[in-house]
XYZ file of C-alpha atoms in Angstrom:
613
model
C -34.124 76.834 16.434
C -36.791 74.734 18.046
C -36.725 74.133 21.774
C -39.521 71.305 22.078
C -38.887 67.881 21.457
C -41.636 67.848 18.754
C -39.963 70.722 17.209
C -36.517 69.087 16.920
C -38.138 65.989 15.529
C -40.179 68.038 12.910
C -36.706 69.789 11.993
C -34.396 66.778 12.070
C -32.566 65.437 9.408
C -33.691 62.150 9.894
C -35.560 61.583 6.795
C -35.788 58.859 4.141
C -34.987 59.940 0.719
C -38.105 60.901 -1.125
C -37.085 59.612 -4.373
C -39.004 56.323 -5.664
C -38.198 53.002 -4.379
C -35.697 51.230 -6.076
C -36.586 48.607 -8.645
C -34.681 46.024 -6.604
C -37.211 46.321 -3.798
C -40.511 46.774 -5.707
C -43.504 48.114 -3.364
C -45.298 44.911 -3.816
C -42.750 43.091 -2.115
C -42.602 45.727 0.743
C -46.270 45.603 1.020
C -46.535 41.685 1.088
C -43.875 41.577 3.805
C -45.827 44.191 5.972
C -48.960 42.208 5.421
C -47.307 38.850 6.520
C -45.912 40.600 9.525
C -49.161 42.108 10.641
C -51.304 38.886 10.010
C -49.148 37.086 12.574
C -47.522 39.341 14.846
C -45.929 38.003 18.130
C -44.195 40.063 20.456
C -42.222 36.899 21.708
C -40.528 36.277 18.458
C -37.652 37.959 17.091
C -38.259 41.320 15.031
C -37.579 40.630 11.292
C -35.012 43.119 9.897
C -37.185 42.798 6.687
C -40.121 44.150 8.353
C -38.074 47.347 9.384
C -36.794 47.598 5.863
C -40.288 47.298 4.452
C -41.301 49.997 6.692
C -38.922 52.331 5.366
C -39.537 51.431 1.840
C -43.428 51.909 2.284
C -42.732 55.419 3.929
C -40.502 56.334 0.807
C -43.272 55.388 -1.573
C -45.621 57.383 0.570
C -43.342 60.290 -0.066
C -43.042 59.793 -3.798
C -46.690 59.354 -4.060
C -47.643 62.892 -2.157
C -45.644 64.475 -4.920
C -47.306 62.613 -7.945
C -49.864 64.425 -10.003
C -51.241 61.134 -11.292
C -55.054 60.664 -10.720
C -54.561 57.025 -9.356
C -51.899 58.236 -6.846
C -54.545 59.628 -4.212
C -56.242 56.265 -3.971
C -52.640 54.848 -3.657
C -51.632 57.215 -1.268
C -54.419 56.400 1.080
C -53.989 52.745 0.974
C -50.113 52.953 1.474
C -50.775 55.402 4.410
C -53.097 53.275 6.278
C -50.939 50.337 5.701
C -48.228 52.279 7.327
C -49.921 53.421 10.179
C -50.950 49.678 10.776
C -47.306 49.026 10.606
C -46.188 51.601 13.117
C -48.893 50.654 15.701
C -47.539 47.090 15.634
C -43.960 48.520 15.946
C -44.892 50.855 18.803
C -46.078 47.808 20.696
C -43.002 45.977 19.785
C -41.097 48.778 21.279
C -43.123 48.770 24.419
C -42.627 45.071 24.789
C -38.634 45.323 24.310
C -38.475 48.599 26.631
C -40.220 46.654 29.450
C -37.937 43.904 29.162
C -34.616 45.747 29.786
C -33.679 47.310 33.009
C -30.899 50.202 31.817
C -27.892 50.215 29.416
C -26.316 47.263 30.842
C -29.132 44.953 29.265
C -27.947 42.781 26.448
C -26.322 44.052 23.174
C -29.121 42.357 21.230
C -32.097 43.986 23.107
C -30.595 47.353 22.729
C -29.734 47.095 19.437
C -33.299 45.626 18.471
C -34.921 48.922 20.389
C -32.359 51.035 18.525
C -33.582 49.662 15.306
C -37.262 50.112 16.144
C -36.683 53.664 17.173
C -34.630 54.759 14.182
C -37.331 53.046 11.945
C -39.991 55.064 13.614
C -38.189 58.406 13.691
C -37.350 57.909 9.859
C -41.132 57.171 8.919
C -42.504 60.274 10.521
C -43.633 58.644 13.805
C -41.039 60.243 16.219
C -43.511 61.551 18.531
C -45.256 58.375 19.019
C -41.947 56.845 19.724
C -40.805 59.266 21.988
C -43.958 59.285 23.898
C -43.836 55.517 24.302
C -40.126 55.662 25.305
C -40.652 58.482 27.853
C -43.728 56.676 29.251
C -42.287 53.375 30.103
C -38.669 54.675 31.138
C -40.407 57.554 33.604
C -42.004 54.590 35.159
C -38.903 52.529 35.409
C -36.760 55.528 36.738
C -39.499 56.153 39.552
C -39.838 52.746 40.406
C -35.804 52.355 41.016
C -35.893 55.439 42.928
C -38.654 53.915 45.159
C -36.421 50.796 45.467
C -33.974 53.199 46.864
C -36.551 54.311 49.435
C -37.460 57.635 48.044
C -40.958 57.601 46.804
C -41.389 60.535 44.283
C -45.535 60.803 44.805
C -44.888 61.150 48.604
C -42.054 63.898 48.547
C -43.911 66.584 46.702
C -43.380 70.132 48.402
C -47.068 70.757 48.741
C -47.338 67.627 50.568
C -44.126 67.768 52.839
C -45.175 70.920 54.090
C -48.019 69.078 55.999
C -46.273 66.011 57.281
C -45.051 65.581 60.932
C -41.611 66.309 61.870
C -41.123 62.451 62.610
C -42.279 61.690 58.942
C -39.769 64.436 57.576
C -36.829 63.125 59.477
C -37.631 59.605 58.245
C -37.793 60.847 54.690
C -34.750 62.992 55.040
C -32.737 59.993 56.156
C -34.084 57.950 53.113
C -32.950 60.884 50.679
C -29.529 61.066 52.072
C -29.206 57.169 51.811
C -30.523 57.356 48.228
C -28.775 60.269 46.902
C -25.568 59.011 45.717
C -27.085 56.045 43.975
C -29.746 58.108 42.438
C -27.367 60.298 40.633
C -24.583 57.819 39.982
C -26.715 54.975 39.230
C -30.183 55.618 38.264
C -29.819 58.933 36.146
C -26.360 58.172 35.004
C -27.504 54.663 33.549
C -30.865 56.456 32.074
C -28.439 58.760 30.345
C -26.222 55.999 28.843
C -29.440 54.206 28.021
C -30.809 56.956 26.104
C -27.604 57.700 24.186
C -27.707 54.136 23.130
C -30.849 53.889 21.763
C -30.674 57.392 20.259
C -27.237 57.131 19.130
C -28.153 57.811 15.583
C -30.232 61.068 16.618
C -28.520 64.597 16.856
C -27.497 65.578 20.361
C -30.171 68.081 20.625
C -32.601 65.160 20.104
C -30.631 62.769 22.628
C -30.571 65.499 25.350
C -34.436 66.265 25.007
C -35.247 62.673 25.056
C -33.367 62.414 28.297
C -34.790 65.432 29.859
C -38.118 64.296 29.034
C -37.580 61.293 30.800
C -35.676 62.502 34.106
C -36.304 66.243 33.853
C -39.119 66.323 36.094
C -38.239 63.409 38.285
C -34.829 64.933 39.017
C -36.327 68.215 39.853
C -38.768 66.889 42.299
C -35.630 64.602 43.750
C -33.590 67.727 44.325
C -36.616 69.813 45.317
C -36.589 67.842 48.617
C -33.560 69.358 50.345
C -35.198 73.129 49.665
C -38.195 71.888 51.066
C -36.400 70.533 54.249
C -34.454 73.673 54.706
C -37.381 75.938 54.731
C -39.222 73.980 57.292
C -36.076 73.423 59.273
C -34.305 76.803 59.073
C -35.635 77.662 62.919
C -34.720 74.451 64.380
C -31.362 73.995 65.597
C -31.953 70.048 66.067
C -32.513 69.801 62.265
C -28.966 71.376 61.565
C -27.306 67.888 61.282
C -29.874 66.977 58.632
C -29.413 69.856 56.680
C -25.635 69.716 56.805
C -25.973 65.834 55.817
C -27.984 67.205 52.527
C -25.727 69.959 52.038
C -22.360 67.518 52.370
C -24.419 65.257 50.038
C -25.348 67.356 47.238
C -22.061 69.415 47.168
C -20.171 66.175 46.710
C -22.407 65.222 43.885
C -22.119 68.598 41.956
C -19.517 67.169 39.529
C -21.673 64.323 38.380
C -24.819 66.470 38.522
C -23.342 69.033 36.188
C -22.112 66.153 33.516
C -25.731 64.769 33.712
C -27.655 67.646 33.607
C -25.337 70.344 31.805
C -27.372 70.421 28.858
C -29.848 73.162 27.803
C -33.160 71.005 28.148
C -32.124 69.954 31.653
C -31.183 73.590 32.799
C -34.166 73.466 35.060
C -32.626 70.558 37.327
C -29.429 72.535 37.618
C -31.182 75.388 38.639
C -33.095 73.313 41.336
C -29.870 72.073 42.818
C -28.264 75.596 42.839
C -31.505 76.817 44.803
C -31.440 73.800 47.174
C -27.777 74.532 48.108
C -28.509 78.107 48.598
C -31.496 77.354 50.997
C -29.638 74.633 52.673
C -26.825 77.436 53.432
C -29.281 79.909 54.739
C -31.022 77.196 56.845
C -27.917 76.302 58.448
C -26.859 79.787 59.141
C -30.242 80.618 60.833
C -30.095 77.377 62.699
C -26.693 78.004 64.147
C -28.132 81.510 65.006
C -31.148 79.994 66.566
C -28.984 77.627 68.637
C -27.019 80.480 70.053
C -30.275 82.030 71.064
C -31.328 79.069 72.593
C -28.310 78.565 74.855
C -28.680 82.473 75.794
C -32.257 81.868 76.462
C -31.939 78.875 78.727
C -34.032 79.060 81.894
C -31.409 79.471 84.970
C -31.659 76.544 87.332
C -29.116 74.531 89.178
C -28.040 71.060 89.030
C -28.271 69.105 92.214
C -25.092 68.639 94.246
C -23.522 70.959 91.635
C -23.171 68.410 89.062
C -23.055 68.472 85.219
C -26.121 70.457 83.888
C -28.080 68.738 81.018
C -27.396 72.261 79.059
C -23.642 71.452 79.178
C -23.987 67.971 78.002
C -26.307 68.988 75.255
C -24.165 71.956 73.753
C -20.892 69.877 74.036
C -22.056 66.958 72.361
C -24.012 68.973 69.968
C -20.700 71.008 69.001
C -18.447 67.712 68.778
C -20.763 66.326 66.235
C -21.096 69.784 64.587
C -17.021 69.731 63.910
C -17.435 66.638 62.078
C -18.896 68.952 59.236
C -15.905 70.972 59.197
C -15.942 71.092 55.201
C -19.463 72.010 54.835
C -19.406 74.455 57.527
C -16.376 76.383 56.340
C -18.394 76.772 52.934
C -21.472 78.028 54.879
C -19.534 80.249 57.192
C -16.773 81.334 55.041
C -18.868 84.409 53.762
C -20.763 84.863 56.537
C -20.290 88.054 58.520
C -19.072 87.335 61.983
C -21.389 89.105 64.481
C -19.518 88.310 67.665
C -17.446 90.157 70.072
C -14.285 88.273 69.990
C -12.484 90.623 72.298
C -14.221 88.713 75.145
C -12.723 85.510 74.192
C -10.490 83.864 76.941
C -8.194 83.465 73.815
C -7.836 86.542 72.038
C -8.834 85.945 68.149
C -6.193 87.733 66.153
C -5.837 88.238 62.436
C -2.878 85.971 62.285
C -4.717 83.119 64.240
C -4.804 79.760 63.032
C -8.369 79.068 63.449
C -10.645 78.718 60.436
C -14.250 80.569 60.560
C -15.609 77.310 61.893
C -13.235 77.195 64.690
C -14.048 80.838 65.628
C -17.623 80.038 65.680
C -17.376 76.927 67.771
C -14.949 78.959 70.220
C -17.793 81.361 70.271
C -20.564 79.002 71.078
C -18.471 77.517 73.790
C -17.991 81.057 75.000
C -21.885 81.731 75.299
C -22.216 78.408 77.135
C -19.663 79.372 79.810
C -21.052 82.618 79.934
C -24.432 80.941 80.645
C -23.098 78.801 83.129
C -21.539 81.512 85.142
C -24.826 83.220 85.381
C -26.601 79.812 86.397
C -23.880 79.384 88.998
C -25.501 82.297 90.927
C -28.998 80.642 91.627
C -27.007 78.451 94.252
C -27.452 80.165 97.706
C -24.084 78.989 98.811
C -20.761 80.149 97.281
C -19.083 76.887 97.582
C -21.722 75.240 95.482
C -21.646 77.724 93.088
C -17.730 77.027 92.365
C -18.517 73.477 92.604
C -21.052 73.758 89.855
C -18.512 75.741 87.632
C -15.806 73.117 88.396
C -17.979 70.116 87.129
C -19.249 71.954 84.177
C -16.119 73.571 83.001
C -14.118 70.368 83.399
C -16.688 68.626 81.403
C -16.440 70.967 78.720
C -12.608 70.961 78.735
C -12.616 66.903 78.635
C -15.197 67.069 75.548
C -12.730 69.372 73.716
C -9.764 67.467 74.842
C -10.985 64.059 73.767
C -12.433 65.146 70.438
C -11.238 67.026 67.149
C -12.365 70.212 68.763
C -8.875 70.262 70.536
C -7.193 70.510 67.060
C -9.382 73.205 66.306
C -9.212 75.413 69.353
C -5.662 74.949 70.129
C -3.702 73.819 73.201
C -3.539 77.552 74.272
C -7.411 77.435 74.785
C -7.413 74.129 76.634
C -4.540 75.489 79.008
C -6.676 78.897 79.974
C -9.713 76.832 80.901
C -8.004 74.204 82.868
C -6.381 77.212 84.903
C -10.133 78.384 85.289
C -11.180 74.848 86.570
C -8.372 75.163 89.146
C -9.236 78.626 90.183
C -12.906 77.552 90.626
C -11.838 74.502 92.699
C -9.802 76.423 94.835
C -12.475 78.848 95.302
C -14.702 75.617 96.407
C -12.096 74.320 98.790
C -11.613 77.794 100.456
C -15.218 78.644 100.782
C -16.334 75.367 101.902
C -14.061 74.178 104.489
C -12.320 77.347 105.761
C -14.772 77.524 108.601
C -14.393 73.862 109.204
C -10.636 74.330 109.582
C -11.082 77.488 111.804
C -13.104 75.467 114.323
C -10.349 72.814 114.753
C -8.921 72.632 118.553
C -5.392 73.302 117.670
C -3.999 74.537 120.625
C -3.434 72.573 123.956
C -5.614 75.228 126.215
C -8.536 74.420 124.056
C -11.279 73.556 126.175
C -14.270 70.715 125.649
C -16.590 73.508 124.463
C -14.177 74.245 121.626
C -14.178 70.366 120.666
C -17.951 70.393 120.810
C -18.109 73.447 118.675
C -15.883 71.587 116.024
C -18.005 68.474 116.153
C -21.176 70.575 115.365
C -19.598 72.508 112.403
C -18.131 69.092 111.216
C -21.558 67.273 111.296
C -23.412 70.311 109.644
C -20.681 70.414 106.827
C -21.238 66.723 106.272
C -25.007 66.856 106.279
C -25.093 69.908 103.995
C -22.537 68.429 101.509
C -23.331 64.801 101.609
C -24.969 65.015 98.042
C -22.337 67.071 96.259
C -20.660 65.786 93.668
C -17.244 65.977 91.789
C -17.877 64.181 88.600
C -14.063 64.048 87.397
C -12.539 61.311 89.221
C -8.947 62.574 89.555
C -10.315 66.112 90.906
C -12.505 64.339 93.320
C -9.654 62.322 95.004
C -7.417 65.657 94.667
C -10.241 67.882 96.389
C -10.863 65.032 99.079
C -7.001 65.079 99.746
C -6.980 68.859 100.045
C -9.864 69.060 102.506
C -8.217 65.876 104.540
C -4.978 67.884 104.673
C -6.872 70.846 106.103
C -8.806 69.059 108.730
C -7.541 65.756 109.627
C -3.576 66.398 110.773
C -4.806 69.032 113.152
C -7.660 67.312 114.679
C -5.225 64.210 115.159
C -2.535 66.300 116.805
C -4.875 67.607 119.311
C -6.718 64.197 119.663
C -3.537 62.316 120.637
C -2.938 64.500 123.473
C -6.640 64.775 124.867
C -8.117 61.375 124.118
C -7.593 59.974 127.582
C -9.001 63.382 129.424
C -11.861 64.533 127.375
C -14.862 62.634 126.055
C -14.241 62.970 122.194
C -17.222 61.714 119.619
C -14.890 61.246 116.556
C -11.747 59.594 115.927
C -9.204 60.946 113.300
C -9.894 57.831 111.206
C -14.014 58.631 111.343
C -13.133 62.243 110.398
C -10.973 60.954 107.467
C -13.377 58.465 106.250
C -16.210 60.703 106.276
C -14.102 63.054 104.233
C -13.069 60.534 101.511
C -16.632 59.437 101.183
C -17.805 63.158 100.003
C -18.154 64.043 96.279
C -18.915 60.810 95.120
C -20.567 60.596 91.755
C -23.581 58.455 91.910
C -22.481 56.555 88.601
C -19.282 55.466 90.513
C -20.182 54.926 93.971
C -19.403 51.159 93.514
C -15.825 52.141 92.987
C -15.602 54.089 96.186
C -14.031 51.373 98.321
C -11.178 50.599 96.213
C -10.558 54.173 95.212
C -10.601 55.587 98.764
C -8.356 52.823 100.052
C -5.388 54.037 97.866
C -5.773 57.680 99.084
C -2.758 58.882 101.261
C -3.492 59.493 104.957
C -1.744 62.892 105.132
C -3.146 64.017 101.758
C 0.364 65.001 100.951
C 1.006 62.653 98.096
C -0.436 65.189 95.506
C 2.495 67.466 94.372
C 0.150 70.314 94.227
C -1.729 69.916 97.526
C 0.731 71.735 99.921
C 1.163 74.732 97.709
C -2.708 74.854 97.220
C -3.587 74.583 100.798
C -1.053 77.657 101.413
C -2.799 79.529 98.746
C -6.079 78.754 100.391
C -4.798 80.201 103.938
C -5.425 76.918 105.829
C -3.820 75.134 108.409
C -1.117 73.035 107.179
C 0.808 70.454 110.003
C 4.274 71.282 110.482
C 6.817 69.103 108.297
C 7.755 65.848 110.031
C 5.199 65.746 112.938
C 2.284 63.742 112.052
C 2.623 62.374 108.754
C 5.136 59.390 109.249
C 3.376 58.554 112.781
C 0.032 58.499 111.079
C 1.052 56.003 108.246
C 2.572 53.728 110.994
C -0.629 54.047 113.075
C -2.620 53.226 110.058
C -0.874 50.157 109.202
C -1.286 48.942 112.512
C -4.946 49.602 112.647
C -5.682 47.671 109.341
C -3.619 44.702 110.613
C -5.873 44.656 113.874
C -9.018 45.388 111.790
C -9.507 48.434 114.063
C -9.922 51.244 111.198
C -13.412 52.308 111.734
C -15.311 53.716 108.950
C -18.762 55.696 109.510
C -20.935 56.326 106.644
C -23.914 57.797 108.223
C -24.852 59.801 111.305
C -26.382 56.658 113.083
C -23.005 55.096 113.084
C -21.790 58.150 115.461
C -24.447 56.949 118.305
C -22.854 53.583 118.024
C -19.357 55.052 118.291
C -20.507 56.974 121.336
C -21.701 53.591 123.046
C -18.409 51.814 122.549
C -16.351 54.933 123.457
C -14.695 53.505 126.353
C -14.010 50.161 124.563
C -12.672 52.140 121.610
C -10.218 54.260 123.720
C -8.824 50.901 125.023
C -8.328 49.415 121.718
C -6.324 52.662 120.602
C -4.317 52.636 123.591
C -3.358 49.044 122.853
C -2.372 50.598 119.307
C -0.346 53.000 120.670
C 1.322 50.836 123.179
C 2.370 48.614 120.214
C 3.795 51.399 118.269
C 6.008 52.831 121.142
C 7.549 49.357 121.901
């Protein structure tokens, strides 16, 4: 069975009966009709059905003459063949005119009917190849133009050209392809199939399939070659993974429509190209994920100023949150991929009955890799307390990103709880390592002398200077740590201060100590909210239900129940009424405090007197 369109046409059953013309339609009438049409042909006038009929009869007469042995038959055969060729040339021009006037199968029924009649006449008179060539040329240009209107220019997207363009241009073309793909398949290619089936409806199915393939086959193959070309270039680029997944998602969603359109044998090359594109996209996605993991592992160790959130944490978590939006595609990509991961090191053990999908396991693993990297980066800090603070900020950020995204449903509540416990352990480690020495320097006994007071002042000032740029990004945790530090330092200092403020020269008031502590750890992005937030913090630092227990675990000083907390609240309220609350925000303010020390003591004595009364 012939596989080429020319072979199909030559073996087609679309033949006019080679019997002599009927007496009712003499050849002379047909010749006259054709001569009249050729002499005054106008493409803007309606095509006469009589002309088509005359051409068919002329072809029948030609076949009859070719079998005749009469001497005069040869001369008549040549004359008739010449006339038929002229008629077909005119008919070919008529076909071009009408094809250019239509857009798709939704054109008017009259237009489609006229074109179909021309095509059937040309096919039946032995001019099928000429007919198909004209049809193919015009419709290929129309399809190419329609794709260009969708934003995808075939001429610019040949693979040999795409390997030379910049990534910026490639990314732009990728977006255009993704935007155009659904309409290209469901509108352009589908409409073209409808049109060819309508026009060649009287032809055998193999001819209809071959005509459709001759129009869109190469174009569709080029169109579906684009994802394959991108995947080859992007397989080692993690930043292009989302483009790969977008294309994979698009093309797999279109598979049912593609199979319907290109399921016939002449268009098998298109299906083969689609299959190849999907395979390459899957390979590229897997390699990009592996490269992403390698990039996280190879990130150069460096610290974030003040122990803040590292750009690596921001990048990886936002990457993974976006990645999980492609769960369906990733499930297909990772489902048959061997998991080369040591899941025994996970915070949550991945067992055979765990509800997590391959996508969940992979993302959990990538977060695990990030956390390992953060722990190694924490070692770059010279101070242990700052290392803990770095881990607090970054792990808390990771947990918040999980909790506030679809990753929580994937990783599960158990994972979140485990990480939150780690955050608290890091926080406790920070408070213990950063403030235990300050707490230990407090003059908590009555027999403490002025030397111990000066020692505390030096230690406290040094701590303030070193930590003025340290940050805690999470607001709730920032307030909790402030309260913990306040509870470690302020109550004990106030207890001593109330006894010895009249006999010793004391540089700092309890409120000054407290105000400095409440100004710590401020995130630069939220400093404008400091005054409103700090004014609501408890003076004793005991409003948080976890603070007393946590301070005891840290082994730090805790005031005895009932000694200073009530008096402090009363003292604070009176100070606010008399606008005596002093907050020093810089070391220069300490000098001002020393200059007005006598006046300050008198003011506080007045406050104490009012409280006693």
